[in-house]
Short mmCIF file of C-alpha atoms and ligand atoms in Angstrom, two decimals:
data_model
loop_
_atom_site.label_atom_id
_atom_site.label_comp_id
_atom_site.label_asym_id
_atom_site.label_seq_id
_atom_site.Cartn_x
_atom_site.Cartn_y
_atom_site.Cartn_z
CA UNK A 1 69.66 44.20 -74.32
CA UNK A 2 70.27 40.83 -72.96
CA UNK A 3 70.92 41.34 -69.69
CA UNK A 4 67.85 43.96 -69.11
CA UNK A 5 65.90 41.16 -70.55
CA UNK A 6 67.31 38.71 -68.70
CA UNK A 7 67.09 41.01 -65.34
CA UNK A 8 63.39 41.91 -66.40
CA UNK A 9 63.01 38.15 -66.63
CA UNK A 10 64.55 37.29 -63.60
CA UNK A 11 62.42 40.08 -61.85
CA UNK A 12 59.45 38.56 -63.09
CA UNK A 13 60.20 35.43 -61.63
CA UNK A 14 61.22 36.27 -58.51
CA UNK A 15 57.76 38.17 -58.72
CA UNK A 16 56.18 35.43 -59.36
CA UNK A 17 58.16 32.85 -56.90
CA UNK A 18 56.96 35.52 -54.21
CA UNK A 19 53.22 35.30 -55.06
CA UNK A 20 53.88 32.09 -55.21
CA UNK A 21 55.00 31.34 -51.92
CA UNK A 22 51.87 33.59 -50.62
CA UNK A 23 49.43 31.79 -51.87
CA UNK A 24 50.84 28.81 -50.76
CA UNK A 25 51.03 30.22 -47.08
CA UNK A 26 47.77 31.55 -47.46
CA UNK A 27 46.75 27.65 -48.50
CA UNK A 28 48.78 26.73 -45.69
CA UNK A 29 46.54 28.89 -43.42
CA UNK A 30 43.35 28.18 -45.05
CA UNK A 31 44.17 24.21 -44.49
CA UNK A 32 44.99 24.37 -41.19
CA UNK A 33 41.62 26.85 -40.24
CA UNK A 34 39.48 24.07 -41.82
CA UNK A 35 41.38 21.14 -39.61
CA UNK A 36 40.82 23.24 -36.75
CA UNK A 37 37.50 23.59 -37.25
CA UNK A 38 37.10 20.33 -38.45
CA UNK A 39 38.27 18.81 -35.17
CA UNK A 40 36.19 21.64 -33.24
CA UNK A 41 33.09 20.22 -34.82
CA UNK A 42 34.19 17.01 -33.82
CA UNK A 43 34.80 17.76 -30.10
CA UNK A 44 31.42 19.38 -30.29
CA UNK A 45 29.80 16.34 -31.71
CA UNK A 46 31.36 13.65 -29.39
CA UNK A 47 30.31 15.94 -26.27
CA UNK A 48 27.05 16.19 -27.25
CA UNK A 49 26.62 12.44 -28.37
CA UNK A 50 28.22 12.29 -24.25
CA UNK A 51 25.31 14.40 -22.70
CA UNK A 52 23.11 12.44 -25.05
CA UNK A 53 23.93 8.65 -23.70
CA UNK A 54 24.70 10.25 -19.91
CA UNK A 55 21.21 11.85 -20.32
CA UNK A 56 19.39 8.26 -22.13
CA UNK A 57 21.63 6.65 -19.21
CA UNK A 58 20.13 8.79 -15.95
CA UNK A 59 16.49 8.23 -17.59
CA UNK A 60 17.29 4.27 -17.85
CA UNK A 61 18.07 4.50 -14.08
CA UNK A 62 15.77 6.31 -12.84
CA UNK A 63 13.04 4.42 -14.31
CA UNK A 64 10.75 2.91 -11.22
CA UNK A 65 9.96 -0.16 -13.74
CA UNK A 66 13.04 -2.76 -13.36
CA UNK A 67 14.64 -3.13 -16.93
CA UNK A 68 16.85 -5.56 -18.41
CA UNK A 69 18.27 -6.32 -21.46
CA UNK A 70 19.90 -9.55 -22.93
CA UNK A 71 21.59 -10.28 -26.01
CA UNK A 72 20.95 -13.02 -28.20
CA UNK A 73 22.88 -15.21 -26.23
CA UNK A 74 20.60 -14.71 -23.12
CA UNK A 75 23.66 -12.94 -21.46
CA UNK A 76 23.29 -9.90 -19.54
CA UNK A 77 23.51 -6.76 -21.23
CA UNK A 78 22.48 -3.91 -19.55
CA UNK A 79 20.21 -4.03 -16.31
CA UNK A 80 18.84 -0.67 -14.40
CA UNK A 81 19.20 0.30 -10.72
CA UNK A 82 15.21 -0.58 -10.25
CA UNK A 83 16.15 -3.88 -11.94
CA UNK A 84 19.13 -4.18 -9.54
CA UNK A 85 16.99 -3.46 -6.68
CA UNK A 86 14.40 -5.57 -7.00
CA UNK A 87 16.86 -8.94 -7.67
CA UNK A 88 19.15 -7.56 -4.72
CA UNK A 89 21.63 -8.02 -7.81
CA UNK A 90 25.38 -7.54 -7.02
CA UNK A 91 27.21 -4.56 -9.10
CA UNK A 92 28.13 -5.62 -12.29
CA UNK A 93 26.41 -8.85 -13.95
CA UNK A 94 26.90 -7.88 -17.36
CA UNK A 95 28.01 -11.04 -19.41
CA UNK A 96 25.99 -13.12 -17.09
CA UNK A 97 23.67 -15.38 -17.78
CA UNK A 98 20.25 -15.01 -16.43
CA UNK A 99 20.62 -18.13 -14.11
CA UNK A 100 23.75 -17.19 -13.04
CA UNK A 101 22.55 -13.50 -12.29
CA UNK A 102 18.78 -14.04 -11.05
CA UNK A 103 18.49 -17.78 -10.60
CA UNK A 104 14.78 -17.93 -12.06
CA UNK A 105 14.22 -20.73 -13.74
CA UNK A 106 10.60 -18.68 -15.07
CA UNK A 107 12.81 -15.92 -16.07
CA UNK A 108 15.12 -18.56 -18.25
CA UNK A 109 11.73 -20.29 -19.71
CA UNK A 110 10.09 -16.74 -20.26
CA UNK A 111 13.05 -15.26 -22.60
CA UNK A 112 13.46 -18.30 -24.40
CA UNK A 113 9.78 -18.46 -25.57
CA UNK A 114 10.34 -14.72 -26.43
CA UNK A 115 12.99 -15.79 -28.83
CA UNK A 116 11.38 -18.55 -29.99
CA UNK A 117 8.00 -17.38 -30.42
CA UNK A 118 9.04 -13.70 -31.50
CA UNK A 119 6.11 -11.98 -29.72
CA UNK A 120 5.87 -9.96 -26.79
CA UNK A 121 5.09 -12.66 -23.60
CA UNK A 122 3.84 -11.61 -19.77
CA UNK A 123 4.34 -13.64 -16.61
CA UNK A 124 4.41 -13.30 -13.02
CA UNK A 125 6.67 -13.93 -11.10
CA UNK A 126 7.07 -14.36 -6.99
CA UNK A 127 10.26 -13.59 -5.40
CA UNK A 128 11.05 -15.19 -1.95
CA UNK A 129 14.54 -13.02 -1.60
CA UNK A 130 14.99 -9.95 -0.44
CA UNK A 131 11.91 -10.32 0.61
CA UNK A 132 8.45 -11.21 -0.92
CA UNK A 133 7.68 -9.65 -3.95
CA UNK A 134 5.57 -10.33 -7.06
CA UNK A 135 6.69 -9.40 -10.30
CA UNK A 136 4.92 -8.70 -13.57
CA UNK A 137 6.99 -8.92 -16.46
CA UNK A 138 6.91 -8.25 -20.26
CA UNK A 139 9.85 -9.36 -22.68
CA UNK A 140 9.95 -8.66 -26.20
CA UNK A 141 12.33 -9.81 -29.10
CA UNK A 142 14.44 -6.47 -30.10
CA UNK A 143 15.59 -6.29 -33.96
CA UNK A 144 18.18 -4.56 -35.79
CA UNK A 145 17.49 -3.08 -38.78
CA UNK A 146 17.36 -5.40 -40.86
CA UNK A 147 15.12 -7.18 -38.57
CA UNK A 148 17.04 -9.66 -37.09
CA UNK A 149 16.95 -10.79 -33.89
CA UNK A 150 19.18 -9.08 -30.93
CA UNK A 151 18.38 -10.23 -27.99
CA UNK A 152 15.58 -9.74 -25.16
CA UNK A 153 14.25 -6.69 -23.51
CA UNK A 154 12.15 -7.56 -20.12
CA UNK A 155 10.34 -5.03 -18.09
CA UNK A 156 9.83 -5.74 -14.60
CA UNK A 157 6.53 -4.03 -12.32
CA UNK A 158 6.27 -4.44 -9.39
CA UNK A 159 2.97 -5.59 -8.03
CA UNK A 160 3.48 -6.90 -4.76
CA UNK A 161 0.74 -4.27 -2.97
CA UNK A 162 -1.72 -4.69 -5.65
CA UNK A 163 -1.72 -8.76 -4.80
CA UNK A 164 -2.29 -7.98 -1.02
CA UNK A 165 -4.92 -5.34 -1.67
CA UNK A 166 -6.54 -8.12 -3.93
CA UNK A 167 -6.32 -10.53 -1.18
CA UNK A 168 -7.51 -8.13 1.35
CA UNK A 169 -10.77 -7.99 -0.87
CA UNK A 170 -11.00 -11.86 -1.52
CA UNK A 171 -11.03 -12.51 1.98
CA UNK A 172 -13.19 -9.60 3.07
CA UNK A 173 -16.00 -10.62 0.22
CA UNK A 174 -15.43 -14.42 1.80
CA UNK A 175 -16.16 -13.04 5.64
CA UNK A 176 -18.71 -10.82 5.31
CA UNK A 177 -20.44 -14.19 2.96
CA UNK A 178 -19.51 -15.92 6.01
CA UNK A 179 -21.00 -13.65 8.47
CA UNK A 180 -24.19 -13.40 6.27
CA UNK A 181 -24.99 -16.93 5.95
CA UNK A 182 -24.69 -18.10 9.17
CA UNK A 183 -27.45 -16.00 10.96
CA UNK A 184 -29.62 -16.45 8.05
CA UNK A 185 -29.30 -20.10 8.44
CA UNK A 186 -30.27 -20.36 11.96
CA UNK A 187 -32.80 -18.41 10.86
CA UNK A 188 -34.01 -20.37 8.15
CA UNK A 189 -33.75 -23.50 10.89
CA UNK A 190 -35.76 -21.85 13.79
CA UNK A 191 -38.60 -20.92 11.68
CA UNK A 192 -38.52 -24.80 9.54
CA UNK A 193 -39.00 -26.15 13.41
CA UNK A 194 -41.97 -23.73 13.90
CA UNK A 195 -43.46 -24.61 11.13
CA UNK A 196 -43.23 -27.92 11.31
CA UNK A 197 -45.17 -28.18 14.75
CA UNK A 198 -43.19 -25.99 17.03
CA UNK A 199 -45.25 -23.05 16.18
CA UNK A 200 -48.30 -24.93 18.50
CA UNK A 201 -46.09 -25.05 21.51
CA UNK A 202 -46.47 -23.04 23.81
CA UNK A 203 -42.84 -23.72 25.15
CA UNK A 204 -41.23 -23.48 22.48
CA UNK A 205 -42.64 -21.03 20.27
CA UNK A 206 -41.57 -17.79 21.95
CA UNK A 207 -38.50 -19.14 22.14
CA UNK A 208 -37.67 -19.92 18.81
CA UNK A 209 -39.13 -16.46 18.03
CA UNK A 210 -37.02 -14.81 20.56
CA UNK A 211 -33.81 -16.39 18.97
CA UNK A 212 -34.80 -15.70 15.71
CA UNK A 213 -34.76 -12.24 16.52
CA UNK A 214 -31.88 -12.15 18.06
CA UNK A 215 -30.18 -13.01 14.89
CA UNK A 216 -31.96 -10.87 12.54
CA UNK A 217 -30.85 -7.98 14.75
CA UNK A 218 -27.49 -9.53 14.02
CA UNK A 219 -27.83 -9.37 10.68
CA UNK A 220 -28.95 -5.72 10.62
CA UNK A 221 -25.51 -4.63 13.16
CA UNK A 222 -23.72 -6.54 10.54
CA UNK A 223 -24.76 -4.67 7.33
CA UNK A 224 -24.87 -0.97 9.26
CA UNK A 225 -21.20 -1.95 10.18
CA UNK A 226 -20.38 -2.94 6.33
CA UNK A 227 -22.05 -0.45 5.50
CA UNK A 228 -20.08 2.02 7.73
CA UNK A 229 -17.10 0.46 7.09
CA UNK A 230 -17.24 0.78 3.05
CA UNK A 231 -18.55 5.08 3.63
CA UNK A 232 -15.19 5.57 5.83
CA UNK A 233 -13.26 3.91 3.23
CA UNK A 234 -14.65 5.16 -0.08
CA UNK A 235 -14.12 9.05 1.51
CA UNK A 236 -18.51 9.33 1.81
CA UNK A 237 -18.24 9.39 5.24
CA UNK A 238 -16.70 12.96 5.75
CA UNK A 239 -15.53 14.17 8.92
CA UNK A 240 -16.40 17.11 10.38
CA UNK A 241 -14.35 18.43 13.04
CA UNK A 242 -16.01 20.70 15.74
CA UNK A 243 -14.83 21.90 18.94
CA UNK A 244 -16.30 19.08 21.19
CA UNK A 245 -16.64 18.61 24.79
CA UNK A 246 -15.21 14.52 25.56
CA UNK A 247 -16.46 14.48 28.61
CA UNK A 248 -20.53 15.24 27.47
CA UNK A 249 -20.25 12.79 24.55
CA UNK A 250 -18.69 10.21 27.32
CA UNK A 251 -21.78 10.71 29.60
CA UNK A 252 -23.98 10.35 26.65
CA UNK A 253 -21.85 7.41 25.38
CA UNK A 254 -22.90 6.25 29.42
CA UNK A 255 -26.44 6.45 29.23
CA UNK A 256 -27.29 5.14 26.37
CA UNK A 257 -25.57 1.92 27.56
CA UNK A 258 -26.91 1.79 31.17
CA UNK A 259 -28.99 -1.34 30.07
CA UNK A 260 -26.22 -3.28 29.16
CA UNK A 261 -24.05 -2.33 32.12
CA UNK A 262 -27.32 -3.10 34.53
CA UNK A 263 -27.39 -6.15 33.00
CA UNK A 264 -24.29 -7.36 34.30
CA UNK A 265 -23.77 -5.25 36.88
CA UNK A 266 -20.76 -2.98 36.01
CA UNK A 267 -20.06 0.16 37.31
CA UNK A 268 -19.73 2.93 34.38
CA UNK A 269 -17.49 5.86 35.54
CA UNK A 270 -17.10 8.94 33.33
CA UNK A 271 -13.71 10.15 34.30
CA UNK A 272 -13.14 12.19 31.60
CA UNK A 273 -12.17 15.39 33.33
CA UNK A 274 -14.77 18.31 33.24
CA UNK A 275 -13.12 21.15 30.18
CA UNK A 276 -12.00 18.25 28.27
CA UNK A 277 -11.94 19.86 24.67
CA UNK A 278 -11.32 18.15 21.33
CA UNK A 279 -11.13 18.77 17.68
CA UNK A 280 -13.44 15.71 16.40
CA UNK A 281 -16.65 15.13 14.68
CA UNK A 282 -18.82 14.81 17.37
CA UNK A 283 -21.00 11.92 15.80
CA UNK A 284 -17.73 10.25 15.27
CA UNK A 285 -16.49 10.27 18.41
CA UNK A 286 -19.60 9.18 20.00
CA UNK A 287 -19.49 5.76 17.79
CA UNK A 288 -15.59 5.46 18.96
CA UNK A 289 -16.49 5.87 22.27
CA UNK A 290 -19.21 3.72 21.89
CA UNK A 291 -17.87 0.74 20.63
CA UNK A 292 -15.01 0.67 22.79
CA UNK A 293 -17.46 1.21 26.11
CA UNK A 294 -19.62 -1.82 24.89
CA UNK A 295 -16.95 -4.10 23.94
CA UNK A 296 -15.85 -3.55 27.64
CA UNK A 297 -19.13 -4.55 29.04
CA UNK A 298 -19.41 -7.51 26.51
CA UNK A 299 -16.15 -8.85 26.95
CA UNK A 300 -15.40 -7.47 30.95
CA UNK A 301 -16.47 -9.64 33.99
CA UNK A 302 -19.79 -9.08 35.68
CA UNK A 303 -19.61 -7.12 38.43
CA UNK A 304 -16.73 -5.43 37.06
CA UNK A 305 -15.98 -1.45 36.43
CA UNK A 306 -15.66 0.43 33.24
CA UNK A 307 -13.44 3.56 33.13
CA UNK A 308 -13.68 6.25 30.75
CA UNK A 309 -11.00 8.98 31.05
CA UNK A 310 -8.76 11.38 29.17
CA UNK A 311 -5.81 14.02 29.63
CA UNK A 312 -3.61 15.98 27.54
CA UNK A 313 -0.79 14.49 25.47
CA UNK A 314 2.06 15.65 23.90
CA UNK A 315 1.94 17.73 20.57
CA UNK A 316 -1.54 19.09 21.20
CA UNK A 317 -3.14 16.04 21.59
CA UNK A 318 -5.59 14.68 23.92
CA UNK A 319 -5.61 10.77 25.08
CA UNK A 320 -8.51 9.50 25.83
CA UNK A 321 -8.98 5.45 27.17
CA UNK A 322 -11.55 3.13 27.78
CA UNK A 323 -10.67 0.59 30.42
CA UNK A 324 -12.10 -2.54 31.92
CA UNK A 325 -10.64 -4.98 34.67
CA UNK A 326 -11.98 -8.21 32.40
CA UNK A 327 -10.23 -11.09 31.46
CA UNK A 328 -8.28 -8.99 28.75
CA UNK A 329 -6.45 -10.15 25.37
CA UNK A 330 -3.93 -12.48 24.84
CA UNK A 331 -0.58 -11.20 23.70
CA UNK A 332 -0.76 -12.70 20.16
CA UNK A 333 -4.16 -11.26 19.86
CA UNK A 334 -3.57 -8.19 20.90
CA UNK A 335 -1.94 -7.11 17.49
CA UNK A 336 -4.80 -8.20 15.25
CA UNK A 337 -8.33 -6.99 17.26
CA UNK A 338 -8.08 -4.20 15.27
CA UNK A 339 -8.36 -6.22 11.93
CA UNK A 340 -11.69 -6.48 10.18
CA UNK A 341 -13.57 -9.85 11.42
CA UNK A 342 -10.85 -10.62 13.71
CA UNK A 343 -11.91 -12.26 17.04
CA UNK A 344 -10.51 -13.35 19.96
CA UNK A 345 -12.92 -15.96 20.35
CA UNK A 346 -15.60 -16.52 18.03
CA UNK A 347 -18.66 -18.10 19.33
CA UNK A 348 -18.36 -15.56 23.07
CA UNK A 349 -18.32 -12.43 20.22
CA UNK A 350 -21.47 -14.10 18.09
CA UNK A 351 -23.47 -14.83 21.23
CA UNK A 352 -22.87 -11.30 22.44
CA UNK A 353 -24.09 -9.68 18.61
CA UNK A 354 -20.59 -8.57 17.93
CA UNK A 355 -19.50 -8.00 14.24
CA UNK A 356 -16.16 -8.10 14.28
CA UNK A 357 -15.71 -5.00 12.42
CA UNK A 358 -16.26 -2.28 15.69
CA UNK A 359 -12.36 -2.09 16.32
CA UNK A 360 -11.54 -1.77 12.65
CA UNK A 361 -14.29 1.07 12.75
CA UNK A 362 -12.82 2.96 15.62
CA UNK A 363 -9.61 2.28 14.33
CA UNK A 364 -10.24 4.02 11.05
CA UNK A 365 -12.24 7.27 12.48
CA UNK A 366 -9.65 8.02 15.00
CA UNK A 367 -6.64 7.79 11.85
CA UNK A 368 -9.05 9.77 9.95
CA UNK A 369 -8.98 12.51 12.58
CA UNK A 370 -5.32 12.28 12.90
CA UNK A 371 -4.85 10.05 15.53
CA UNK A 372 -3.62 6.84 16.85
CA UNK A 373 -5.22 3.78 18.78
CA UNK A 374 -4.03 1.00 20.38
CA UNK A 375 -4.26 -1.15 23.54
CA UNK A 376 -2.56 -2.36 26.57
CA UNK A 377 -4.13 -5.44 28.35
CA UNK A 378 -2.51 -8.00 30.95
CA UNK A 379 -4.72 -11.05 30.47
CA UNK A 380 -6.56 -11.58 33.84
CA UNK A 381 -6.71 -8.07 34.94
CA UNK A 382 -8.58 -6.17 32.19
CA UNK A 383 -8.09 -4.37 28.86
CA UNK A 384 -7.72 -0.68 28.09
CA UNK A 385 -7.58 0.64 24.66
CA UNK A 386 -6.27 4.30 24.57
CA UNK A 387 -6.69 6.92 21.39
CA UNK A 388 -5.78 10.02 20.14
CA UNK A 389 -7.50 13.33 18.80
CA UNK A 390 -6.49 16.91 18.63
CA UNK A 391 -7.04 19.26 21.54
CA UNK A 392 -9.89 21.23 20.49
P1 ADP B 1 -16.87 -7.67 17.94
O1 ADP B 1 -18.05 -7.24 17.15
O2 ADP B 1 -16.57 -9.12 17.83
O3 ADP B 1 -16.91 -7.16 19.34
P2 ADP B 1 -14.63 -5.87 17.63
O4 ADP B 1 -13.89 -5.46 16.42
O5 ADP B 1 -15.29 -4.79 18.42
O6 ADP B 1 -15.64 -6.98 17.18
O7 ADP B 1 -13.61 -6.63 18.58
C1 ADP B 1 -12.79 -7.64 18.07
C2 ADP B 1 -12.47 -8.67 19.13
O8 ADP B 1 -11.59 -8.11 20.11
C3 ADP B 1 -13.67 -9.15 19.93
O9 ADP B 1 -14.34 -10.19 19.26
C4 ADP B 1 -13.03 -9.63 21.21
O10 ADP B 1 -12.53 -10.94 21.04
C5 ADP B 1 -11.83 -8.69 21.38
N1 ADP B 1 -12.09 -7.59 22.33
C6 ADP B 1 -12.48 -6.33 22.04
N2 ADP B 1 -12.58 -5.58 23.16
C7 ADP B 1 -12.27 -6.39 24.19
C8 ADP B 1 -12.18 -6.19 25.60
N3 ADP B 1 -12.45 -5.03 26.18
N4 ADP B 1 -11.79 -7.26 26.35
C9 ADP B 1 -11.52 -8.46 25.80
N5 ADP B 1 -11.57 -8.69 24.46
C10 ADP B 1 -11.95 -7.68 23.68
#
């Protein structure tokens, strides 16, 4: 009885040792599925969080605005290429400080009013090196958070073209005041003189009247050639492009000037070869044409000749010139003629009615039609400025 009991016993716990030991392997398994999975998730996580910061980190350098961050120490913490590229900054300047990284003292003075003052602060800044460059900027405090102070965040733009295009406009608005004022004041002379006597002269009178025309007909060049200028620029004055014959709008360019060329005595010769075809709005073309045929009778010698020609170019282009055998331009003129109000000399182009803006005019139709224009001149044996249009 004993033994069976003692066998059933034993039976029962080997039984149970057994289920035992399986449910501790099946623990065992269970464990080690949940580590693995465990670390999976983990893996998972930490690549993701990678992507994340490689993603935050490709935006941060791609940004055109320069950015840089400093902690509360003012040291360098993190700076972007644009940042890096506008400073011409070496490599690595993390742990800098910002003299030692950008050497601007307005930099230095700008982040340490940011931390003082705890508000977001904008300067300007102009950069002689690389090359030069002005800078807005905006810094701000950044906070942790529980709102304390960690360092500065500055924002560089860069605003370099929007200062010249200002400056162009300054100075333009200053010229063109310029230009306005002085033929209104010899106007405003001439006719004080004539009415304080000089109108009973018989000498004098017709005169006076003559010159005071002469300068309200400056006055009216001046504001059609503003006025021209401001339609090509604004996109009002739309080009048309037709299939034109150069060497018909040459000969009409010709005969409408004949006074001026009989007037001093220069020989006009339309050279432009007969079948001369080109893509160009034919009003257009007349003014370039125009301009550059009068400028060569204003500024060429008496006596002299005027040369209008043309032949094919390269790339489906025809060149066309206008050529005189004048005095020509100086070298360190020739670069700036085509510049609005730029003259070689000043009182010869007032005394002949010039504006000063013709070149920039013919300079901006023939760009508009896809071309180029430029000159050659060797001073003391004339001046020819060539241009470009497409063959027609
Ligand atoms: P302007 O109304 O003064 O003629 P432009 O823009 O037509 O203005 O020309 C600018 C300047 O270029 C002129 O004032 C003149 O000094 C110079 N210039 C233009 N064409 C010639 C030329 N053929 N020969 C010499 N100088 C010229």
């Amino acid at each position: 009885m004993w033994p069976a009991l003692a066998l059933m016993a034993m039976a029962a716990l080997i039984g149970g040792l057994a289920w035992a030991r399986r449910r501790l392997a099946r623990l065992g398994e269970e464990l080690g599925r949940q580590q693995r999975e465990n670390l999976r998730l983990q893996v998972e996580q930490t690549q993701a969080m990678t992507r994340e910061t490689g993603r935050q980190e490709a935006l941060f350098h791609s940004m055109t605005e320069g950015v840089l961050v400093l902690d509360a120490q003012g040291r360098v913490q993190l700076v972007n290429q644009a940042c890096r590229r506008l400073f011409n900054l070496p490599a690595d300047v993390r742990g800098q400080t910002v003299m030692e990284a950008f050497r601007q003292h307005e930099l230095l003075e700008l982040t340490d009013r940011t931390l003082a003052e705890g508000r977001v602060l904008g300067a300007e800044l102009t950069l002689a090196r690389p090359e030069n460059r002005s800078l807005q900027v905006n810094s701000s405090v950044f906070l942790d958070a529980q709102q304390r102070s960690q360092g500065t965040i500055l924002v560089f733009h860069d605003v370099t073209r929007l200062r010249q295009l200002e400056n162009t406009r300054r100075e333009f608005v200053a010229n063109v005041s310029h230009e306005l004022r002085t033929p209104l004041s010899m106007i405003k002379g001439f006719v004080e003189t004539l009415i304080d006597g000089a109108k009973d002269d018989p000498a004098l009178c017709p005169r006076f009247l003559k010159t005071i025309e002469k300068h309200t007909d400056r006055l009216t060049y001046l504001i059609e050639d503003l006025l021209t200028i401001s339609r090509l620029e604004s996109g009002e004055l739309v080009m048309n492009p037709l299939r034109v014959d150069a060497r018909e709008v040459a000969q009409k360019v010709k005969d409408d000037l004949r006074p001026l060329a009989d007037e001093k005595a220069v020989k006009v010769d339309n050279r432009v070869p007969e079948g001369t075809w080109v893509r160009a709005d034919p009003d257009r073309l007349q003014q370039v044409l125009l301009n550059l045929t009068e400028n060569a009778l204003k500024y060429g010698r008496r006596q002299g000749e005027v040369v209008l020609a043309a032949q094919p170019a390269p790339e489906g282009q025809v060149r066309l010139w206008v050529a005189d055998d004048g005095p020509g331009i100086p070298p360190e003129a020739q670069s700036r003629v085509f510049e609005r109000f730029y003259r070689v000399d000043r009182a010869r182009s007032r005394e002949t009615g010039g504006t000063g803006l013709g070149l920039a005019i013919v300079k901006h139709i023939v760009q508009s039609h896809g071309g180029q224009v430029w000159l050659e001149s060797v001073p003391g044996e004339g001046a020819t400025f060539y241009f470009t249009l497409p063959a027609g």
